[in-house]
PDB file of C-alpha atoms in Angstrom:
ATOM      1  CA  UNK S  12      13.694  -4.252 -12.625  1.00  0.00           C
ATOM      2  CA  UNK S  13      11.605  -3.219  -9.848  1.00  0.00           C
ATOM      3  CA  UNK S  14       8.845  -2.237 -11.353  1.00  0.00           C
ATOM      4  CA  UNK S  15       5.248  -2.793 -10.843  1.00  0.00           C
ATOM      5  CA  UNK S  16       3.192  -1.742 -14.731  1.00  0.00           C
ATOM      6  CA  UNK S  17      -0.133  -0.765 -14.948  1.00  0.00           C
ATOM      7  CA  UNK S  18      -2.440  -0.083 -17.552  1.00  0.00           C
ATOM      8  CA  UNK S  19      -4.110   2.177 -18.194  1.00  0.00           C
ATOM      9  CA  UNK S  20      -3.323   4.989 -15.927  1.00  0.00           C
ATOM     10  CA  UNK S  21      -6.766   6.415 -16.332  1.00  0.00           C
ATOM     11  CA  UNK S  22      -9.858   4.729 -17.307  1.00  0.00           C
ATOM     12  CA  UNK S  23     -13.212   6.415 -17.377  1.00  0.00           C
ATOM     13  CA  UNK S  24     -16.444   4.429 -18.414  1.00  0.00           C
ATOM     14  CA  UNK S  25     -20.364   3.906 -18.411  1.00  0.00           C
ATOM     15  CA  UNK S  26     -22.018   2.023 -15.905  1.00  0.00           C
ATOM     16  CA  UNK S  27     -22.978  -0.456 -18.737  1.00  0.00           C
ATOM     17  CA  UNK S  28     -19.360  -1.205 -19.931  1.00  0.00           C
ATOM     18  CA  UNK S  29     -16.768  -3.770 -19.467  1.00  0.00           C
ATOM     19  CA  UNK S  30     -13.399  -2.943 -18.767  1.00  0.00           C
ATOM     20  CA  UNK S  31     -10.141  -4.319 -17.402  1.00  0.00           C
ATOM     21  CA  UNK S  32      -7.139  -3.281 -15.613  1.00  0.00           C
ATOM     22  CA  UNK S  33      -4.327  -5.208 -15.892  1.00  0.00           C
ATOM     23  CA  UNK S  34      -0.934  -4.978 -13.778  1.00  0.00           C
ATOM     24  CA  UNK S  35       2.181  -7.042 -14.558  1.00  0.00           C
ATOM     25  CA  UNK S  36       5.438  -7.889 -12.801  1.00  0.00           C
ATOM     26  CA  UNK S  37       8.510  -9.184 -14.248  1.00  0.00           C
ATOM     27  CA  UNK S  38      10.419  -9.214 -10.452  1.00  0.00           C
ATOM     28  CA  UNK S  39       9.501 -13.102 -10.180  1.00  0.00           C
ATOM     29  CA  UNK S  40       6.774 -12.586  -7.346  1.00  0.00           C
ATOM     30  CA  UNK S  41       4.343 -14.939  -6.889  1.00  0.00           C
ATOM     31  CA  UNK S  42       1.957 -12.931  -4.762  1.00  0.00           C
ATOM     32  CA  UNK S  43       0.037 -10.049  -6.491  1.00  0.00           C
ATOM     33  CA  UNK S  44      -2.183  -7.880  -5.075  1.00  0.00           C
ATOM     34  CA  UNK S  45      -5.306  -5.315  -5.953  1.00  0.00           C
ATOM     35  CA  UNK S  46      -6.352  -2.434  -3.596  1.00  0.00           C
ATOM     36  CA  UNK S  47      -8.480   0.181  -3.678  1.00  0.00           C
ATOM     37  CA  UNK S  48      -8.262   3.834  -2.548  1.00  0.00           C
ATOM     38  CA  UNK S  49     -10.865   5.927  -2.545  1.00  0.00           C
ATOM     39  CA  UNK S  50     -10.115  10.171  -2.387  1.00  0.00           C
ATOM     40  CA  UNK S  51      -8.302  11.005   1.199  1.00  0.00           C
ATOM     41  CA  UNK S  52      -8.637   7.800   2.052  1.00  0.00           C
ATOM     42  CA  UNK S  53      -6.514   4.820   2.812  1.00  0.00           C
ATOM     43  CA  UNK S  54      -5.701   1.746   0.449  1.00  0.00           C
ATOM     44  CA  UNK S  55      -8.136  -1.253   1.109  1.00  0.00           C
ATOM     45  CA  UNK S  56      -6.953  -5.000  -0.024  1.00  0.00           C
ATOM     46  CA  UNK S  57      -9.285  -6.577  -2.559  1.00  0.00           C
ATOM     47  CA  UNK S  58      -7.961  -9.400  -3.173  1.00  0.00           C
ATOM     48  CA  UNK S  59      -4.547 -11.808  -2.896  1.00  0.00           C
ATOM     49  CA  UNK S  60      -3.100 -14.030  -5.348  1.00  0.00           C
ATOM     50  CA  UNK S  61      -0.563 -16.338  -4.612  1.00  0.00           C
ATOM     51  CA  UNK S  62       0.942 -18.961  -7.123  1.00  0.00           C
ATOM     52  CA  UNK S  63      -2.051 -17.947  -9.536  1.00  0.00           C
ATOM     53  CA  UNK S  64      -4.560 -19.324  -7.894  1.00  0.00           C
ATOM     54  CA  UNK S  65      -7.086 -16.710  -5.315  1.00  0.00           C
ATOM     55  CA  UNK S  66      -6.137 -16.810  -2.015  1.00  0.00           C
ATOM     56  CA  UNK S  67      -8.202 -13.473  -0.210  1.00  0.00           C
ATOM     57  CA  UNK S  68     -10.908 -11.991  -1.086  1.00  0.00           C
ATOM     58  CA  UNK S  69     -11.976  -9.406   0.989  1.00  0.00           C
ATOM     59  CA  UNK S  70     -15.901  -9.858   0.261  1.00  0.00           C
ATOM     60  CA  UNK S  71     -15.642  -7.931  -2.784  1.00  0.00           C
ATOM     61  CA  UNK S  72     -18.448  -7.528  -5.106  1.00  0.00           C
ATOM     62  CA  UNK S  73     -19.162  -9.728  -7.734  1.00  0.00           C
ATOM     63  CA  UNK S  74     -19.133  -7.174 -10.554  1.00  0.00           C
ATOM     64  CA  UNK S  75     -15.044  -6.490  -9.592  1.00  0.00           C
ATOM     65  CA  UNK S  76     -13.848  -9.888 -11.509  1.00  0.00           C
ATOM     66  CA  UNK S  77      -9.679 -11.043 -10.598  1.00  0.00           C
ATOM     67  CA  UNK S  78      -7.576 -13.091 -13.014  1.00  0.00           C
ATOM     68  CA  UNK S  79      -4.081 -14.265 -12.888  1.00  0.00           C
ATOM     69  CA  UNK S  80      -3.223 -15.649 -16.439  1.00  0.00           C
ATOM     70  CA  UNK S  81      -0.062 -16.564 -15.248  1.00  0.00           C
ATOM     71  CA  UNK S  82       3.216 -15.476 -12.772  1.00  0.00           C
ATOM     72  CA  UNK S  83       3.590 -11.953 -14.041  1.00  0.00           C
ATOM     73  CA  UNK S  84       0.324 -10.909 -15.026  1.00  0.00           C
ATOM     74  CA  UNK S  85      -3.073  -9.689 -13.144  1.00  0.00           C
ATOM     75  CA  UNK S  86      -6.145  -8.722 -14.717  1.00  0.00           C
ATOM     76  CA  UNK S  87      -8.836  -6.714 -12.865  1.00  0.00           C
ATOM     77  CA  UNK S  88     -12.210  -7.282 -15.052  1.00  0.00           C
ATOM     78  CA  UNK S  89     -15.032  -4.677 -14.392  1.00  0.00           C
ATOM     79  CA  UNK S  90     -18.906  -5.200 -15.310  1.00  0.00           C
ATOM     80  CA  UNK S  91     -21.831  -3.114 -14.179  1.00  0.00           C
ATOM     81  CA  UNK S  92     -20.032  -0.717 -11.920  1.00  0.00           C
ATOM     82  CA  UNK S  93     -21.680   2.077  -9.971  1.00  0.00           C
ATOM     83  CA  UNK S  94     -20.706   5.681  -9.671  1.00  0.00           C
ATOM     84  CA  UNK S  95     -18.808   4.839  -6.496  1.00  0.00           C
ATOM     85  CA  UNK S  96     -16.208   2.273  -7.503  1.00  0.00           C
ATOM     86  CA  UNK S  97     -14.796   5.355  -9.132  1.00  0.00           C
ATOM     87  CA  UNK S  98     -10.825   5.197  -7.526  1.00  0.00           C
ATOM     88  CA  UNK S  99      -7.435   4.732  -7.925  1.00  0.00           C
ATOM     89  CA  UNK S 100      -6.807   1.160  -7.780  1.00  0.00           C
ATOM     90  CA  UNK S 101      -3.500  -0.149  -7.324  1.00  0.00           C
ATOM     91  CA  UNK S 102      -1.958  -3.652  -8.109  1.00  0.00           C
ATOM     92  CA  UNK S 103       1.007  -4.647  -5.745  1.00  0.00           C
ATOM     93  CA  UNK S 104       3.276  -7.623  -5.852  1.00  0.00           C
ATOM     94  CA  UNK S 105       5.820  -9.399  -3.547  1.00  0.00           C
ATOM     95  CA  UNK S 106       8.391 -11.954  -3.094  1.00  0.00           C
ATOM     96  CA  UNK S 107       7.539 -14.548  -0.539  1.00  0.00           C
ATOM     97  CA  UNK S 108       4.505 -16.239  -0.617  1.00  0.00           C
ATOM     98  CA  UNK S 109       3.491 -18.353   2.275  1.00  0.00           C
ATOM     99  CA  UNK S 110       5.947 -17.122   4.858  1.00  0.00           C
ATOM    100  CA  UNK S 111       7.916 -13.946   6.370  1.00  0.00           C
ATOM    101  CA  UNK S 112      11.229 -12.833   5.833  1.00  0.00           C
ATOM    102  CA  UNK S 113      13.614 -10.132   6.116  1.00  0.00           C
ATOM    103  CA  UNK S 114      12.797  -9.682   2.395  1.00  0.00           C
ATOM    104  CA  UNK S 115       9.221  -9.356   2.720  1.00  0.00           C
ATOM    105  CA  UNK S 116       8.265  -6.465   0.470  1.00  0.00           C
ATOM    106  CA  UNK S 117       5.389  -4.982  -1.496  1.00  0.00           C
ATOM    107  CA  UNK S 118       5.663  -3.112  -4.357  1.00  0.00           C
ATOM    108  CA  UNK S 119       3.307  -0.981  -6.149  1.00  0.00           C
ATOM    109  CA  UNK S 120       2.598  -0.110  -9.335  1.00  0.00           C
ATOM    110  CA  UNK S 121       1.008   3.775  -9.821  1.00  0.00           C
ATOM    111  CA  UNK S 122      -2.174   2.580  -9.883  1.00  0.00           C
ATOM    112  CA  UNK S 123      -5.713   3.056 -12.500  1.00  0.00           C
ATOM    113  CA  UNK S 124      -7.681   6.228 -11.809  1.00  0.00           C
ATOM    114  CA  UNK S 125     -11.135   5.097 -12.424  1.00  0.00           C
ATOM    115  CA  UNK S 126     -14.231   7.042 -13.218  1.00  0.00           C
ATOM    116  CA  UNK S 127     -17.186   5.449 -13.570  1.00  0.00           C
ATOM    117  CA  UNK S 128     -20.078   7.859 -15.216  1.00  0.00           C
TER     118      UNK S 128
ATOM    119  CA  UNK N   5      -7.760  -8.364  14.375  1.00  0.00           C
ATOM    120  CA  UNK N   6      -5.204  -6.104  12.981  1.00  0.00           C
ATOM    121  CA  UNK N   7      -5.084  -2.402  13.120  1.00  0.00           C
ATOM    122  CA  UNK N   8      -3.059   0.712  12.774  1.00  0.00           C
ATOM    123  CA  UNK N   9      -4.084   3.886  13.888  1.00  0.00           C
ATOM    124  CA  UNK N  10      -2.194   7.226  12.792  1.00  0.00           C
ATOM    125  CA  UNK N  11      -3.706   9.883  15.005  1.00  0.00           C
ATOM    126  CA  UNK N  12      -2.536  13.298  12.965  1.00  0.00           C
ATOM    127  CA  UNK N  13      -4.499  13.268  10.045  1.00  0.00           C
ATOM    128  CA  UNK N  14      -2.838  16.618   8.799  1.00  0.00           C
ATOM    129  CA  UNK N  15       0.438  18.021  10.334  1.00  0.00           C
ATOM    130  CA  UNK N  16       2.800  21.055   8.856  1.00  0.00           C
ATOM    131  CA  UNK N  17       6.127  21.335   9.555  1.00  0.00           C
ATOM    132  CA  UNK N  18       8.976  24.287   8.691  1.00  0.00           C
ATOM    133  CA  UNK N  19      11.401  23.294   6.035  1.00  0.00           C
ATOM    134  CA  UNK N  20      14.430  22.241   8.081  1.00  0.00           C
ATOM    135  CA  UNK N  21      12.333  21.338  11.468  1.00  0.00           C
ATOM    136  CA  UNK N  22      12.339  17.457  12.697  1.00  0.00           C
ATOM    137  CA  UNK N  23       9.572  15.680  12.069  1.00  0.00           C
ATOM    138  CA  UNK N  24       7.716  12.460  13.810  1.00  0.00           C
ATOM    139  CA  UNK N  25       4.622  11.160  12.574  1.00  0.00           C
ATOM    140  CA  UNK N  26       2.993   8.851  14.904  1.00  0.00           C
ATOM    141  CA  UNK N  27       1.400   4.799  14.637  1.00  0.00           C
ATOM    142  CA  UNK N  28       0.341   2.765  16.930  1.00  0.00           C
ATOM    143  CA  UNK N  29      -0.629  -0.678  16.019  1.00  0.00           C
ATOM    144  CA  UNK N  30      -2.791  -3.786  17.370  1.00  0.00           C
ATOM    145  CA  UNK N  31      -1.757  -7.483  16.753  1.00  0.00           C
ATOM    146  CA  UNK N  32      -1.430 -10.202  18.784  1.00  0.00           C
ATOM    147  CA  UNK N  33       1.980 -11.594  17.600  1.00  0.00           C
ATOM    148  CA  UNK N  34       5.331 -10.116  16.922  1.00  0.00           C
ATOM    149  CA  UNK N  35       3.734  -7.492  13.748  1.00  0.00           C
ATOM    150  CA  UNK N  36       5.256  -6.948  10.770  1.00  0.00           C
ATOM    151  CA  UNK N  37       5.678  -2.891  10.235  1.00  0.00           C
ATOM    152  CA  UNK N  38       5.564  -0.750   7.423  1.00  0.00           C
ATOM    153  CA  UNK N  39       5.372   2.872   6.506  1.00  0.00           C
ATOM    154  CA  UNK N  40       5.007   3.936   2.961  1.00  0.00           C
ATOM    155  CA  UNK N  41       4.933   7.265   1.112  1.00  0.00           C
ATOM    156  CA  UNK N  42       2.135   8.013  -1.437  1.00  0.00           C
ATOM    157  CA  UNK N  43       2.168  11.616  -3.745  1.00  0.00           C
ATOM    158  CA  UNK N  44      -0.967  13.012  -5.607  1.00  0.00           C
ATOM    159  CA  UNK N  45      -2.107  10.658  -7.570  1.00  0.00           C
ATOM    160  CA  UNK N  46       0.770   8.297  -7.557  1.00  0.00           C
ATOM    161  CA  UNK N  47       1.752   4.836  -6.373  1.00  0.00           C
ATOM    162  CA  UNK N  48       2.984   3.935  -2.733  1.00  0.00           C
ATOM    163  CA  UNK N  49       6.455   3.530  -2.098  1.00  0.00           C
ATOM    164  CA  UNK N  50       8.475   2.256   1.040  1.00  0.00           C
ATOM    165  CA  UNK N  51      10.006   3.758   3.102  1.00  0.00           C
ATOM    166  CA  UNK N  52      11.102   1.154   5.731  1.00  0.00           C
ATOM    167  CA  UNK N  53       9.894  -2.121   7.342  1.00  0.00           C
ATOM    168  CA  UNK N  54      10.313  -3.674  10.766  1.00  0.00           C
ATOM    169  CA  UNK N  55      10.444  -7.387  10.681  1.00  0.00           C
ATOM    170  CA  UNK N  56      12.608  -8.218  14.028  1.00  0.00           C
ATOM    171  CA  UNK N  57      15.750  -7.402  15.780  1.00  0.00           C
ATOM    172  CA  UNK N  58      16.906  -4.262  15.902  1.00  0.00           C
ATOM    173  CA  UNK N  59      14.303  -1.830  16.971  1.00  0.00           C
ATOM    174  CA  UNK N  60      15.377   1.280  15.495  1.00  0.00           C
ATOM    175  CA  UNK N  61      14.618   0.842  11.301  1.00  0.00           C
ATOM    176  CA  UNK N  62      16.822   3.200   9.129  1.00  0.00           C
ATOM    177  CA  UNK N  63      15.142   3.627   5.787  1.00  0.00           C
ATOM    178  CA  UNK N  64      15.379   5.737   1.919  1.00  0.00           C
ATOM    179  CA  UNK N  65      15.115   9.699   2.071  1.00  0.00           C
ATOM    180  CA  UNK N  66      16.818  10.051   5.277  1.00  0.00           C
ATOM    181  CA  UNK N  67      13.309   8.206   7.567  1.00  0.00           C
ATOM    182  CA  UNK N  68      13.871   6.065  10.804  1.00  0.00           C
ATOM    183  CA  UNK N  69      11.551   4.288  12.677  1.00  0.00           C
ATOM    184  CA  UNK N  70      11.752   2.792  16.193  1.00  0.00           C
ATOM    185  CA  UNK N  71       9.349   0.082  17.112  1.00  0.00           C
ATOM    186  CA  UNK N  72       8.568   0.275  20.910  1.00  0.00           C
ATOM    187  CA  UNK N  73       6.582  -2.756  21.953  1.00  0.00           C
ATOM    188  CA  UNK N  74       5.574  -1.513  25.197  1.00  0.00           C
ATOM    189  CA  UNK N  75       3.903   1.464  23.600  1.00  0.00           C
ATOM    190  CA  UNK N  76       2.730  -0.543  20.533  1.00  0.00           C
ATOM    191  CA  UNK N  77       4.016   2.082  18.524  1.00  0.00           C
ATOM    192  CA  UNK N  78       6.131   2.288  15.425  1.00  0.00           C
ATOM    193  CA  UNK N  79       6.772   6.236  14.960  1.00  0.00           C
ATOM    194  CA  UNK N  80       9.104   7.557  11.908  1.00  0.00           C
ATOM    195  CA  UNK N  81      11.106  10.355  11.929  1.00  0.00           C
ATOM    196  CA  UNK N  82      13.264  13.022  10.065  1.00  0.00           C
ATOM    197  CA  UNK N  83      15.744  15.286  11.722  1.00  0.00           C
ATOM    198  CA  UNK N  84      15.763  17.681   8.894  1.00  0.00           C
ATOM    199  CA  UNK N  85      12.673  17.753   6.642  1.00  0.00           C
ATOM    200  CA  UNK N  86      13.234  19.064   2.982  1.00  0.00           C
ATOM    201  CA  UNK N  87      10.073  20.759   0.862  1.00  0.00           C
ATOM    202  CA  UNK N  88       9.965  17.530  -0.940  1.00  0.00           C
ATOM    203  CA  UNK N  89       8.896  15.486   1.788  1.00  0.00           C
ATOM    204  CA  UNK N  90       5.200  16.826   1.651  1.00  0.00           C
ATOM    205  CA  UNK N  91       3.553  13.871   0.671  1.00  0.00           C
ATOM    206  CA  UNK N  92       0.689  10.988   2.556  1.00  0.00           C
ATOM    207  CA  UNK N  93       2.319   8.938   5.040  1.00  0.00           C
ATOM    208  CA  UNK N  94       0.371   5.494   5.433  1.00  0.00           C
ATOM    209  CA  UNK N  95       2.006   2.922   8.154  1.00  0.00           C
ATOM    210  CA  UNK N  96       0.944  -0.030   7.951  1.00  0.00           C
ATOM    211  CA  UNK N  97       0.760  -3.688   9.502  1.00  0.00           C
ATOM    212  CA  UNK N  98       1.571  -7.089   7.573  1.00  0.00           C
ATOM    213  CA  UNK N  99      -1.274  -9.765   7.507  1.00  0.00           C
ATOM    214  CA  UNK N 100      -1.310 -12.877   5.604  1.00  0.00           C
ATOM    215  CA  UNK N 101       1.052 -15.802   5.530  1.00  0.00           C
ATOM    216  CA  UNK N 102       3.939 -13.214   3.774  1.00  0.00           C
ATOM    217  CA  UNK N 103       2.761 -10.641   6.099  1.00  0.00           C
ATOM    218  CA  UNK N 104       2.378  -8.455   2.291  1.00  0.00           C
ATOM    219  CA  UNK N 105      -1.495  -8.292   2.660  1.00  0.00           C
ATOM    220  CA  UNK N 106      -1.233  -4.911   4.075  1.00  0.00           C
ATOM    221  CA  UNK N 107      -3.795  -3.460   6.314  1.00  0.00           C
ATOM    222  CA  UNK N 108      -3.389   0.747   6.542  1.00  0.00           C
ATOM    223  CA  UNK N 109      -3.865   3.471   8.688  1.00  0.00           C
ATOM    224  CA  UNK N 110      -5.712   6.077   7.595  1.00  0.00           C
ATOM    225  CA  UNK N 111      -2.244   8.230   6.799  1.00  0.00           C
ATOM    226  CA  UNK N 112      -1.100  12.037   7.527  1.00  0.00           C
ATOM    227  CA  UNK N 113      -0.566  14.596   5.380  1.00  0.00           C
ATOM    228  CA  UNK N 114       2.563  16.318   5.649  1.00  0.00           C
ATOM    229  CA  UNK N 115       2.698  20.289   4.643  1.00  0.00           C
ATOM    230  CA  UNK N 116       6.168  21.675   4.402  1.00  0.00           C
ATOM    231  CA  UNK N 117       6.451  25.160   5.103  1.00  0.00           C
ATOM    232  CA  UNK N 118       9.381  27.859   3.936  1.00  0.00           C
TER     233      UNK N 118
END
């Protein structure tokens, strides 16, 4: 099983809500990943997990809220977002944590489409 | 820092033709290479990686890659492309400790044309 799940595949919500995208991985990674990609644009890292606990966080706002329960499992939690965090966010995972080898690989899950109205 | 720059940001090519899609990258040590393939609205997949040795990179879906160091370039290629090949192409250089915390280029859109 190479496969990277997320859920849900599209999520649209009020500037007031609270919300949560969550990704899981059953490859035995213990790196996980969330990016963001805005329309015709690149992916951008938000943030790296390794062995559960945060390890980058690329000066992400505070209303974008990580969680990694446990190995296979990364939550996204989103409060009081603006018009413009509307994007596909995608959750990646990989192998080797810590060091690079010949089996350094990141896989992706198809990602959250998220519209924020 | 780390960079990748992907200068076509749009390129069409005849079903059939060869195709090369350029990078170019900045890093100060031996980089970790990627290029991935993205459709509308989907995930990214890989295509190939260069971690060391051999400079030319075979990959899925017929791709190859060459890394040149001199040139600081990491181009991928197709002899023959096939209609289903229009897609995003993102390359992409390894950060981090695992080299996994990807940083992107800003990708090229491949047209096929009949």
């Amino acid at each position: 099983d190479t496969e990277v799940t997320q859920t849900p595949k599209h999520l649209v919500m009020g500037m007031t809500n609270k919300k949560s995208l969550k990704c899981e991985q059953h490859m035995g990674h213990r790196a996980m990943y969330w990016y963001k990609q805005k329309a015709k644009k690149p992916p951008e890292l938000m943030f790296v997990y390794s062995y559960e606990k945060l390890s980058i966080n690329e000066s992400v706002p505070s209303r974008f809220s990580p969680e990694c329960p446990n190995s296979s499992l990364l939550n996204l939690h989103l409060h009081a977002l603006q018009p413009e965090d509307s994007a596909l966010y995608l959750c990646a995972s990989s192998q080797v944590v810590g060091r690079i080898s010949p089996d350094t690989e990141a896989f992706f899950g198809q990602g959250t489409r998220l519209t924020v109205v | 820092a780390q960079s990748v720059t992907q200068p076509d940001i749009h390129i069409t090519v005849s079903e059939g033709a060869s195709l090369e899609l350029r990078c170019n990258y900045s890093y100060g040590a031996t980089p970790y290479l990627f290029w991935y393939v993205q459709s509308p609205g989907q995930g990214l997949q890989l295509l190939l990686k260069y971690f060391s040795g051999d400079t030319l990179v075979q990959g899925i879906k017929g791709f190859e890659a060459e890394f040149k160091r001199s040139q600081s370039s990491f181009n991928l290629r197709k002899p023959s492309v096939h209609w289903s090949d229009a897609a995003e192409y993102f390359c992409a250089v390894g950060a981090g400790q695992a080299g996994t915390a990807l940083i992107f280029g800003k990708g090229t859109t491949l047209s096929v044309s009949s």
